[in-house]
Coordinates of C-alpha atoms in Angstrom, one line a residue:
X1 CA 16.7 14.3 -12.5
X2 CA 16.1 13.1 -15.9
X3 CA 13.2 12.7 -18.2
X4 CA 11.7 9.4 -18.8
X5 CA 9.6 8.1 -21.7
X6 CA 7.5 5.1 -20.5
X7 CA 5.5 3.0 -22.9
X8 CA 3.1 0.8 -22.1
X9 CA 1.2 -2.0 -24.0
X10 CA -1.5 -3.6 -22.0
X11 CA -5.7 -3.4 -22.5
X12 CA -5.6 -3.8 -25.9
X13 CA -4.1 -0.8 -26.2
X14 CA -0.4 1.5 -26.1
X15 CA -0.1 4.6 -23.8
X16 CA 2.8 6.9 -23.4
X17 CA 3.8 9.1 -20.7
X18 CA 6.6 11.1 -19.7
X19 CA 7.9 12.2 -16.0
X20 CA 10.9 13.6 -14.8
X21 CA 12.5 10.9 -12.0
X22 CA 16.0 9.9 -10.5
X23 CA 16.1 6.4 -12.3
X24 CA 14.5 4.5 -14.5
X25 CA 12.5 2.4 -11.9
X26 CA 10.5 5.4 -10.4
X27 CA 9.7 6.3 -13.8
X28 CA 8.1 3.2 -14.8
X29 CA 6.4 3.2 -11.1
X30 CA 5.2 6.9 -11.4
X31 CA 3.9 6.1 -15.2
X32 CA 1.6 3.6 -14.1
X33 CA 0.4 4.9 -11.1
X34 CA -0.8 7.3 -13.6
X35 CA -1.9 5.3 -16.0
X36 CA -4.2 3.6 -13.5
X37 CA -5.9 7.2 -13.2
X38 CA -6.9 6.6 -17.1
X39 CA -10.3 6.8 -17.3
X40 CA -10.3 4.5 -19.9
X41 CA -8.7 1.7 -18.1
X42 CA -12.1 0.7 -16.4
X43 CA -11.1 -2.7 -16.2
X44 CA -8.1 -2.3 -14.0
X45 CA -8.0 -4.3 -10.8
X46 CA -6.2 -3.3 -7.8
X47 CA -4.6 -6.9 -7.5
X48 CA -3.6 -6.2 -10.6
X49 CA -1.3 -3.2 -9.5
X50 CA 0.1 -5.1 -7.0
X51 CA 1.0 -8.1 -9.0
X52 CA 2.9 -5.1 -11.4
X53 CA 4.6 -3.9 -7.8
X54 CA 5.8 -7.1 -6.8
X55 CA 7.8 -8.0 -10.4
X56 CA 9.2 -4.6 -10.5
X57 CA 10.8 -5.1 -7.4
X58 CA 11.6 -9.0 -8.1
X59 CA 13.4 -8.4 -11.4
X60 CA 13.2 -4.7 -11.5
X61 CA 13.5 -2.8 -15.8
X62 CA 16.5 -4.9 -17.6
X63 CA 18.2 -2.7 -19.5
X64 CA 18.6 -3.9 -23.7
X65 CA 21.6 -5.5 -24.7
X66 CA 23.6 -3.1 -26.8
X67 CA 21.5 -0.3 -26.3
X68 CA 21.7 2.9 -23.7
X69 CA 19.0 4.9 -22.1
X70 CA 16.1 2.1 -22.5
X71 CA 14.7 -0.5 -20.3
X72 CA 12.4 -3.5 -20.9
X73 CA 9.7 -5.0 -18.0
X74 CA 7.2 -7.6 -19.0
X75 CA 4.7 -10.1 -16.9
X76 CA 1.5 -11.7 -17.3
X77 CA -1.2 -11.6 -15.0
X78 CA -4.7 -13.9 -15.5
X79 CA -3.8 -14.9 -19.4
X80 CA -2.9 -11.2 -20.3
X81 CA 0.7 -9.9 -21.3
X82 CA 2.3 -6.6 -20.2
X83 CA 5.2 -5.0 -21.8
X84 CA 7.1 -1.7 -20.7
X85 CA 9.6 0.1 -22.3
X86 CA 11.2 2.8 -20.2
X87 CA 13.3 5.2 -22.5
X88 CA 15.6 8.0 -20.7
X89 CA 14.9 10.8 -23.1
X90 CA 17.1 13.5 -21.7
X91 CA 19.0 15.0 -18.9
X92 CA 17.2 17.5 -16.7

């Protein structure tokens, strides 16, 4: 297991979570299944999460050219922008 760093920017705003997970996949998956527990995230739509699903499995995190331990997953869904960075903070 490792711990994973996942930051989001979508809503107009950023939010951060950690979790431990086997890869860098389930972390971004377990991050914003709990993100969507946010209270503050009132406008989030359940085709929304399953648009998210579907690209993570299409094109998966893509790791950063030149860099180790941090992943980039992005789409757009009805005119709005959606940016992930999964980070691999440490070994567990």
């Amino acid at each position: 297991m490792n711990l994973y760093t996942v930051i989001f920017e979508f809503m107009g705003g950023t939010y951060c979570s950690q979790n431990s997970s086997t890869d860098e996949k389930k972390a971004l998956l377990y991050a914003m299944k709990e993100n969507i527990e946010n209270k503050e995230l009132i406008d989030f739509k359940e085709d929304l999460l399953d648009e998210f699903n579907f690209w993570v499995e299409e094109i998966g995190v893509l790791p950063l050219d030149e860099l180790k331990n941090i992943w980039y997953f992005s789409f757009s869904y009805e005119d709005e922008s959606y940016h992930c960075h999964v980070i691999k903070t440490t070994n567990l």
